[in-house]
mmCIF file of C-alpha atoms in Angstrom:
data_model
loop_
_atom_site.group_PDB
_atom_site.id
_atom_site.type_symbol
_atom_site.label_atom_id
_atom_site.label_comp_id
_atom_site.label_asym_id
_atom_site.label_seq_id
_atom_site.Cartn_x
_atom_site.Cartn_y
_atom_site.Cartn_z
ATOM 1 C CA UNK L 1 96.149 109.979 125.815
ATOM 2 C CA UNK L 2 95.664 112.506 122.988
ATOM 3 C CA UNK L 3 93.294 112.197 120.818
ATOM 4 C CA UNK L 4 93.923 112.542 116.680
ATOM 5 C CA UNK L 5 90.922 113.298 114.322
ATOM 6 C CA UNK L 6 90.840 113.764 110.553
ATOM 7 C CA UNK L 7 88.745 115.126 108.554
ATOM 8 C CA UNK L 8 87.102 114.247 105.692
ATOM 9 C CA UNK L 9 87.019 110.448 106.660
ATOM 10 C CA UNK L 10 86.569 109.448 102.628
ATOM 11 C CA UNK L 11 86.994 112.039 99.535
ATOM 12 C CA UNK L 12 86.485 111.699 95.929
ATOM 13 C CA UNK L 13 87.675 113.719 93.745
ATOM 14 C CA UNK L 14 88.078 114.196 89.698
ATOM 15 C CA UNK L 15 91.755 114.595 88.467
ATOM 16 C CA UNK L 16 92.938 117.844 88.248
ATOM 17 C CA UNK L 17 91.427 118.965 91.539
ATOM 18 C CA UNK L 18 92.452 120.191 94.746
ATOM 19 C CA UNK L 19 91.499 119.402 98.464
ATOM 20 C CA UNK L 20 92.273 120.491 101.827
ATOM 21 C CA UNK L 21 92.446 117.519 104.484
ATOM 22 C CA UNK L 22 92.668 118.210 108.249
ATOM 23 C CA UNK L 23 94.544 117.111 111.537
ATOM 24 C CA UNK L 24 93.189 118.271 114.604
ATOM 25 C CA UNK L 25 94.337 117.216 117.536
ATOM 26 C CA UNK L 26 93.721 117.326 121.616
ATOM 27 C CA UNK L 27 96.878 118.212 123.168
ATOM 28 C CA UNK L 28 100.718 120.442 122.314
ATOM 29 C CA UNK L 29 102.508 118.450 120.527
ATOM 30 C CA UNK L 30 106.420 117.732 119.875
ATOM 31 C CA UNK L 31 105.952 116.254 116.238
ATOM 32 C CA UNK L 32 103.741 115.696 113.702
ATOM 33 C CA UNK L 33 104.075 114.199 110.557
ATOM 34 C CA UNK L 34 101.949 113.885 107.090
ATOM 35 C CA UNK L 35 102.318 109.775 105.817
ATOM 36 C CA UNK L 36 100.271 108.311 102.473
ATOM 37 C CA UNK L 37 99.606 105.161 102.548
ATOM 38 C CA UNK L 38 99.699 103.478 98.954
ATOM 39 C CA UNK L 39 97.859 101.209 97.626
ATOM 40 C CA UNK L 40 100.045 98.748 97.893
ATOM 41 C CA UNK L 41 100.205 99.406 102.096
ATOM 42 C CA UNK L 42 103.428 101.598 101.871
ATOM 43 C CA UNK L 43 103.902 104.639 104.169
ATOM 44 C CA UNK L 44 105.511 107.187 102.594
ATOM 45 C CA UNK L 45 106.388 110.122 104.139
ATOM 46 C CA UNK L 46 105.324 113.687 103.090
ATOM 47 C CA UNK L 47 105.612 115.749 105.596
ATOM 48 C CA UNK L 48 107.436 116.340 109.156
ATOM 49 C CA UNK L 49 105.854 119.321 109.821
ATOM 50 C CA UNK L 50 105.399 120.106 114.248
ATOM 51 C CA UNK L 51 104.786 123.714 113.407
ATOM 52 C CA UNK L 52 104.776 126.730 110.428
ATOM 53 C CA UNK L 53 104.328 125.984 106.411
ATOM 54 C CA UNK L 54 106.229 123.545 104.314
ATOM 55 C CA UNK L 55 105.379 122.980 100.262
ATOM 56 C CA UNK L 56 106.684 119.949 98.199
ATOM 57 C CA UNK L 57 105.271 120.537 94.539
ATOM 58 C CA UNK L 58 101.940 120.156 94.472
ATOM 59 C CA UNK L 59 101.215 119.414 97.998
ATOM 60 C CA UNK L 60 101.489 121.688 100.849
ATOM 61 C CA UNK L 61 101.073 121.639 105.037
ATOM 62 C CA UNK L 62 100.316 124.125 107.494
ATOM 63 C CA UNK L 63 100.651 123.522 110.998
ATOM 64 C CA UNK L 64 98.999 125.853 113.645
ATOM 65 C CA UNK L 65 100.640 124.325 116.884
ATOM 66 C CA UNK L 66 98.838 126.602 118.879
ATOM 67 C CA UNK L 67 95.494 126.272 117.590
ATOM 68 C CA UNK L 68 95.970 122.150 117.699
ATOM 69 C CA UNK L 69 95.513 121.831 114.048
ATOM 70 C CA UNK L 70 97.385 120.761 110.596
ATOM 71 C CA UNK L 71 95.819 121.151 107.163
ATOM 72 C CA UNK L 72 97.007 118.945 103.905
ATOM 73 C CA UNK L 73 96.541 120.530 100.750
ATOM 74 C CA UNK L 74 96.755 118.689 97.421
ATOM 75 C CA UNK L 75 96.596 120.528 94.298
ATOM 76 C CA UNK L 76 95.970 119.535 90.835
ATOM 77 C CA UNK L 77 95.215 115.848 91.978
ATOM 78 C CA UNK L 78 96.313 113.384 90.001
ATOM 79 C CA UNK L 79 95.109 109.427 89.836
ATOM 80 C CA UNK L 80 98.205 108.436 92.061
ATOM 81 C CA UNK L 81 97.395 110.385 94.849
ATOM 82 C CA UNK L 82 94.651 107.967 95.763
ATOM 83 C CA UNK L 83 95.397 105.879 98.862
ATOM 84 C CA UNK L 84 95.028 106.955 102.657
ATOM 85 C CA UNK L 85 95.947 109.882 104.088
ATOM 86 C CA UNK L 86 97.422 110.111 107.949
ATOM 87 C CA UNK L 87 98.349 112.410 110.404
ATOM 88 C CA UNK L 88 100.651 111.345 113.274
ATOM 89 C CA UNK L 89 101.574 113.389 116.554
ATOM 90 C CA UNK L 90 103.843 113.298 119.294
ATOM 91 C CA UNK L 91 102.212 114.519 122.456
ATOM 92 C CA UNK L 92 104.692 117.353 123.959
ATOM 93 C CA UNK L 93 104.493 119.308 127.534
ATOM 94 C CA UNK L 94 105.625 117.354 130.821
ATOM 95 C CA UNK L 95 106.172 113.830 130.771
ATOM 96 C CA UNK L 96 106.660 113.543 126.866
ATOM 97 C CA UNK L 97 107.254 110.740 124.669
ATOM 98 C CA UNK L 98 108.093 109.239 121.923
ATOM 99 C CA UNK L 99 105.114 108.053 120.886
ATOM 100 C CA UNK L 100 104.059 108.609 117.207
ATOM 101 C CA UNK L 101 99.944 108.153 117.531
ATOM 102 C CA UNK L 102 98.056 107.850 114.194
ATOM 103 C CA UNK L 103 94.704 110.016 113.105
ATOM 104 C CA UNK L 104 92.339 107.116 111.597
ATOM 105 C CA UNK L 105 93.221 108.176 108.394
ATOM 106 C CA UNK L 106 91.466 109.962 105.431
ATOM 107 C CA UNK L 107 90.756 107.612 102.293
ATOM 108 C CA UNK L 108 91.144 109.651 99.052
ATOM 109 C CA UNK L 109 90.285 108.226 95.467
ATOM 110 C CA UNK L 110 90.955 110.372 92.636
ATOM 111 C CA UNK L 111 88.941 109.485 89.442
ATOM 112 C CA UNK L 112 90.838 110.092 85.767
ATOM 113 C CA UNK J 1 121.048 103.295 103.700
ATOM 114 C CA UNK J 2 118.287 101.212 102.655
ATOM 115 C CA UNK J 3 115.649 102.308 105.157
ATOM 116 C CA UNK J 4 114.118 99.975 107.657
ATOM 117 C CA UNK J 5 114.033 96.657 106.464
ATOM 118 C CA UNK J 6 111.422 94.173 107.612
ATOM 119 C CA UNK J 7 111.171 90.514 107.077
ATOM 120 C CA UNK J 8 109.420 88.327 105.626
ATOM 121 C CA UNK J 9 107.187 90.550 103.463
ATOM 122 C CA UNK J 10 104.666 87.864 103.878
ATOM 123 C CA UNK J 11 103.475 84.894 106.543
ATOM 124 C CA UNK J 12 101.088 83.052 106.331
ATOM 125 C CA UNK J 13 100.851 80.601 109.483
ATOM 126 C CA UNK J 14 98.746 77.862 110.978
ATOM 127 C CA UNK J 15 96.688 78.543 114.105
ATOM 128 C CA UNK J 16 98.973 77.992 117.170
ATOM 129 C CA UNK J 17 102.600 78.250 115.450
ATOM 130 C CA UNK J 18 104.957 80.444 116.514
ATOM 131 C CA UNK J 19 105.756 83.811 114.341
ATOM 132 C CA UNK J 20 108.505 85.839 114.152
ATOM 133 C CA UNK J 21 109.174 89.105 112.527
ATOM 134 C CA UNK J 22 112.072 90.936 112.333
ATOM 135 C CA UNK J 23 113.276 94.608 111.379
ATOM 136 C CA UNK J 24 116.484 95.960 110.574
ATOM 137 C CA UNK J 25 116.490 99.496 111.780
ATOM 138 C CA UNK J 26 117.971 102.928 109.856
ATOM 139 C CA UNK J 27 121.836 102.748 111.071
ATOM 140 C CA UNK J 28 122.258 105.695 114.276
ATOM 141 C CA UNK J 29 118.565 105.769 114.941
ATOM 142 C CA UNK J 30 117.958 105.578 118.654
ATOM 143 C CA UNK J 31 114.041 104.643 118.357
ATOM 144 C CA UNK J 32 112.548 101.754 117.082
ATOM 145 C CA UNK J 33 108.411 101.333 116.907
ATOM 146 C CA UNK J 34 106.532 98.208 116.558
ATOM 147 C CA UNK J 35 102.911 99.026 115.079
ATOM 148 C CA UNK J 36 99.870 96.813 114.229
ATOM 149 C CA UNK J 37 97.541 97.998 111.440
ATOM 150 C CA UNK J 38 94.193 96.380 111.219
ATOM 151 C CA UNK J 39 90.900 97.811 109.689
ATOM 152 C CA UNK J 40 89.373 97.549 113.297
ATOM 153 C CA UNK J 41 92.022 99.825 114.830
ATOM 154 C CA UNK J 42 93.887 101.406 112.500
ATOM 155 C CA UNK J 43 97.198 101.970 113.094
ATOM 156 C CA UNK J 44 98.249 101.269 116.722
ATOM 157 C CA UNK J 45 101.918 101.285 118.667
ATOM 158 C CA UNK J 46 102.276 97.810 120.092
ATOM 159 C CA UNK J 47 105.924 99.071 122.112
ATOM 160 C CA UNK J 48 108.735 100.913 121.352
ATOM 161 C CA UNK J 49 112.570 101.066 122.438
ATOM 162 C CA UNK J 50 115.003 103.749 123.014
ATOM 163 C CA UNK J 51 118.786 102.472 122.603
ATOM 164 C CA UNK J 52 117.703 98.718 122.643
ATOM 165 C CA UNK J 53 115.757 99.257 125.954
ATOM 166 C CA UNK J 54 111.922 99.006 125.865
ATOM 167 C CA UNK J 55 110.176 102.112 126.964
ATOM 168 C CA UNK J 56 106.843 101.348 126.731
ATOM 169 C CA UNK J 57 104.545 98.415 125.692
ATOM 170 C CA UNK J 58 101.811 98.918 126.846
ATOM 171 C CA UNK J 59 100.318 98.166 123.282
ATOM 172 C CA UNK J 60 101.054 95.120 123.236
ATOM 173 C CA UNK J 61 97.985 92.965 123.406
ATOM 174 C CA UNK J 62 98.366 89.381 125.084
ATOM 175 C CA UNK J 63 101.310 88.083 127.024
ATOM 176 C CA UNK J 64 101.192 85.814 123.623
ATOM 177 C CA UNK J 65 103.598 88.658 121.940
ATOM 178 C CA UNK J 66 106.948 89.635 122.934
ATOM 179 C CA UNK J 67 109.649 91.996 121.291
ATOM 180 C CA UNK J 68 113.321 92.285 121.575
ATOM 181 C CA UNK J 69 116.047 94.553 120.510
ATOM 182 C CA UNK J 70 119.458 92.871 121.311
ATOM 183 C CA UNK J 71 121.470 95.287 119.077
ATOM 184 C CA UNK J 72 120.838 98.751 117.665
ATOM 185 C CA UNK J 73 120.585 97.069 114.301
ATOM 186 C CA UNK J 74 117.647 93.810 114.880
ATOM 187 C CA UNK J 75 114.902 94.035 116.297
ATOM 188 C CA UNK J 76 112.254 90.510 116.736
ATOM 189 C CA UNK J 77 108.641 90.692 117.704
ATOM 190 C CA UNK J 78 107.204 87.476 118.042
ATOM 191 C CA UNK J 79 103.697 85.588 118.576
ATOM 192 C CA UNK J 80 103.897 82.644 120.298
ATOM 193 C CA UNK J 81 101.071 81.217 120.222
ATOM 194 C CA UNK J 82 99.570 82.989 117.213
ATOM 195 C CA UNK J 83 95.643 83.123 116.488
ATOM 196 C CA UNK J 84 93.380 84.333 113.061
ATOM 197 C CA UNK J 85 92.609 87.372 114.876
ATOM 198 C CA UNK J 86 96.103 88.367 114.861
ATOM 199 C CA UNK J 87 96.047 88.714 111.031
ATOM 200 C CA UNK J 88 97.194 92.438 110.480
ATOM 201 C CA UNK J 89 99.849 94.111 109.125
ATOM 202 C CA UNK J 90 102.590 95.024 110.903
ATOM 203 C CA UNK J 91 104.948 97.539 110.892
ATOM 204 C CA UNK J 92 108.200 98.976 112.243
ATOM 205 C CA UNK J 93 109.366 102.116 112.039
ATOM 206 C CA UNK J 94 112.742 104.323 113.594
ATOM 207 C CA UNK J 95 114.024 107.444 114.260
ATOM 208 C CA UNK J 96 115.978 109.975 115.587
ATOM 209 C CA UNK J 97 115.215 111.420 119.290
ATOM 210 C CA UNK J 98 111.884 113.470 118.484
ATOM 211 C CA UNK J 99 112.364 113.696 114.905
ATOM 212 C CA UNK J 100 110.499 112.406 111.886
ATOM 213 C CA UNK J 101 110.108 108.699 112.157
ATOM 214 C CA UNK J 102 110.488 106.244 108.904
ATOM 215 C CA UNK J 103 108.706 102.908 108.107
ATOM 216 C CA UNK J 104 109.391 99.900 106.405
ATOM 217 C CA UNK J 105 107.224 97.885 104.112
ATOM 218 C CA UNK J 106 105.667 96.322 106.689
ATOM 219 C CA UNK J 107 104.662 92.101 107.229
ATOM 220 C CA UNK J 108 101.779 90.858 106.202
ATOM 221 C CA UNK J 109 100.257 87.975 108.465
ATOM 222 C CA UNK J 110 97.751 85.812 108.074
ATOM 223 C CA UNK J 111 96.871 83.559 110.653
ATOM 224 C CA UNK J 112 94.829 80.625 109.486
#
């Protein structure tokens, strides 16, 4: 099956920073979404994002379908952007799915 | 609408009872996903059903769990006989055909 990896597994960082978090991933895919997972265990998510650039305020995703990679950016952190970060894919090509498989996460904490 | 809604937030269960969970789908979604998170493995699909029918479940652990969708509004997955190391939280999630996929708040089982 394809295979998800993200990059930096942990990150701290002081508020008021920014960061860059990576997807990359082993196969085309059909979809590919951004999630954080709150503290309290929520998903929420931030981005649907299978190809090209999307911004909503202070975070941003690129996704370079062809080169089998996504970037996260996060600017001007703030304390409540802590939690866990995850990347999701659909595998596309022949014989595709449906089947949303999770990166194993990256675990941001960002001090005040 | 409300999102997918999954129930009960919490279980907490003896060794050997039976469990249910159930999720309430976003209305005119054709996909509904089952997932298991666990700090072992992450986030994993345990099966997932197009138009009430189950596509694939090959997630799904032990013949001890089953899942159901008999409308394209409820959806049960059940653990019959349930054991501690099926203490996770789970999740359930829908969507449109290929399109970004939504989650609920997830269950919360403990197994004791």
């Amino acid at each position: 099956g394809i295979q998800v990896e993200q990059s930096p597994p942990d990150l701290i960082l002081q508020e008021g920073a920014n960061s860059t978090l990576r997807c990359n991933f082993s196969d085309s895919v059909n979809n590919l979404q951004w999630f954080h997972q709150n503290p309290w265990g929520q998903l929420i998510n931030l981005f649907y994002i299978p190809s090209g650039t999307k911004q909503n305020g202070r975070l941003s995703a690129t996704t370079v379908a062809t080169e089998r990679y996504s970037l996260l950016y996060i600017s001007s952190s703030q304390t409540t952007d802590s939690g866990v970060y995850f990347c999701a894919v659909v595998r596309g090509g022949g014989g595709a799915t449906n089947k949303l498989i999770f990166g194993t996460g990256t675990l941001l904490a960002v001090q005040p | 609408d409300a999102g997918v809604i999954q129930s009960p937030r919490h279980e907490v269960t003896e060794m050997g009872q039976e469990v249910t969970l159930r999720c309430k789908p976003i209305s005119g979604h054709d996909y509904l996903f089952w997932y298991r998170q666990t700090m072992m493995r992450g986030l994993e699909l345990l099966i997932y059903f197009n138009n009430n029918v189950p596509i694939d479940d090959s997630g799904m652990p032990e013949d001890r769990f089953s899942a159901k969708m008999p409308n394209a509004s409820f959806s049960t997955l059940k653990i019959q006989p349930s054991e501690p190391r099926d203490s996770a939280v789970y999740f359930c999630a829908s969507s449109f055909p290929y399109a970004e996929a939504f989650f609920g708040q997830g269950t919360r089982l403990t197994v004791v």
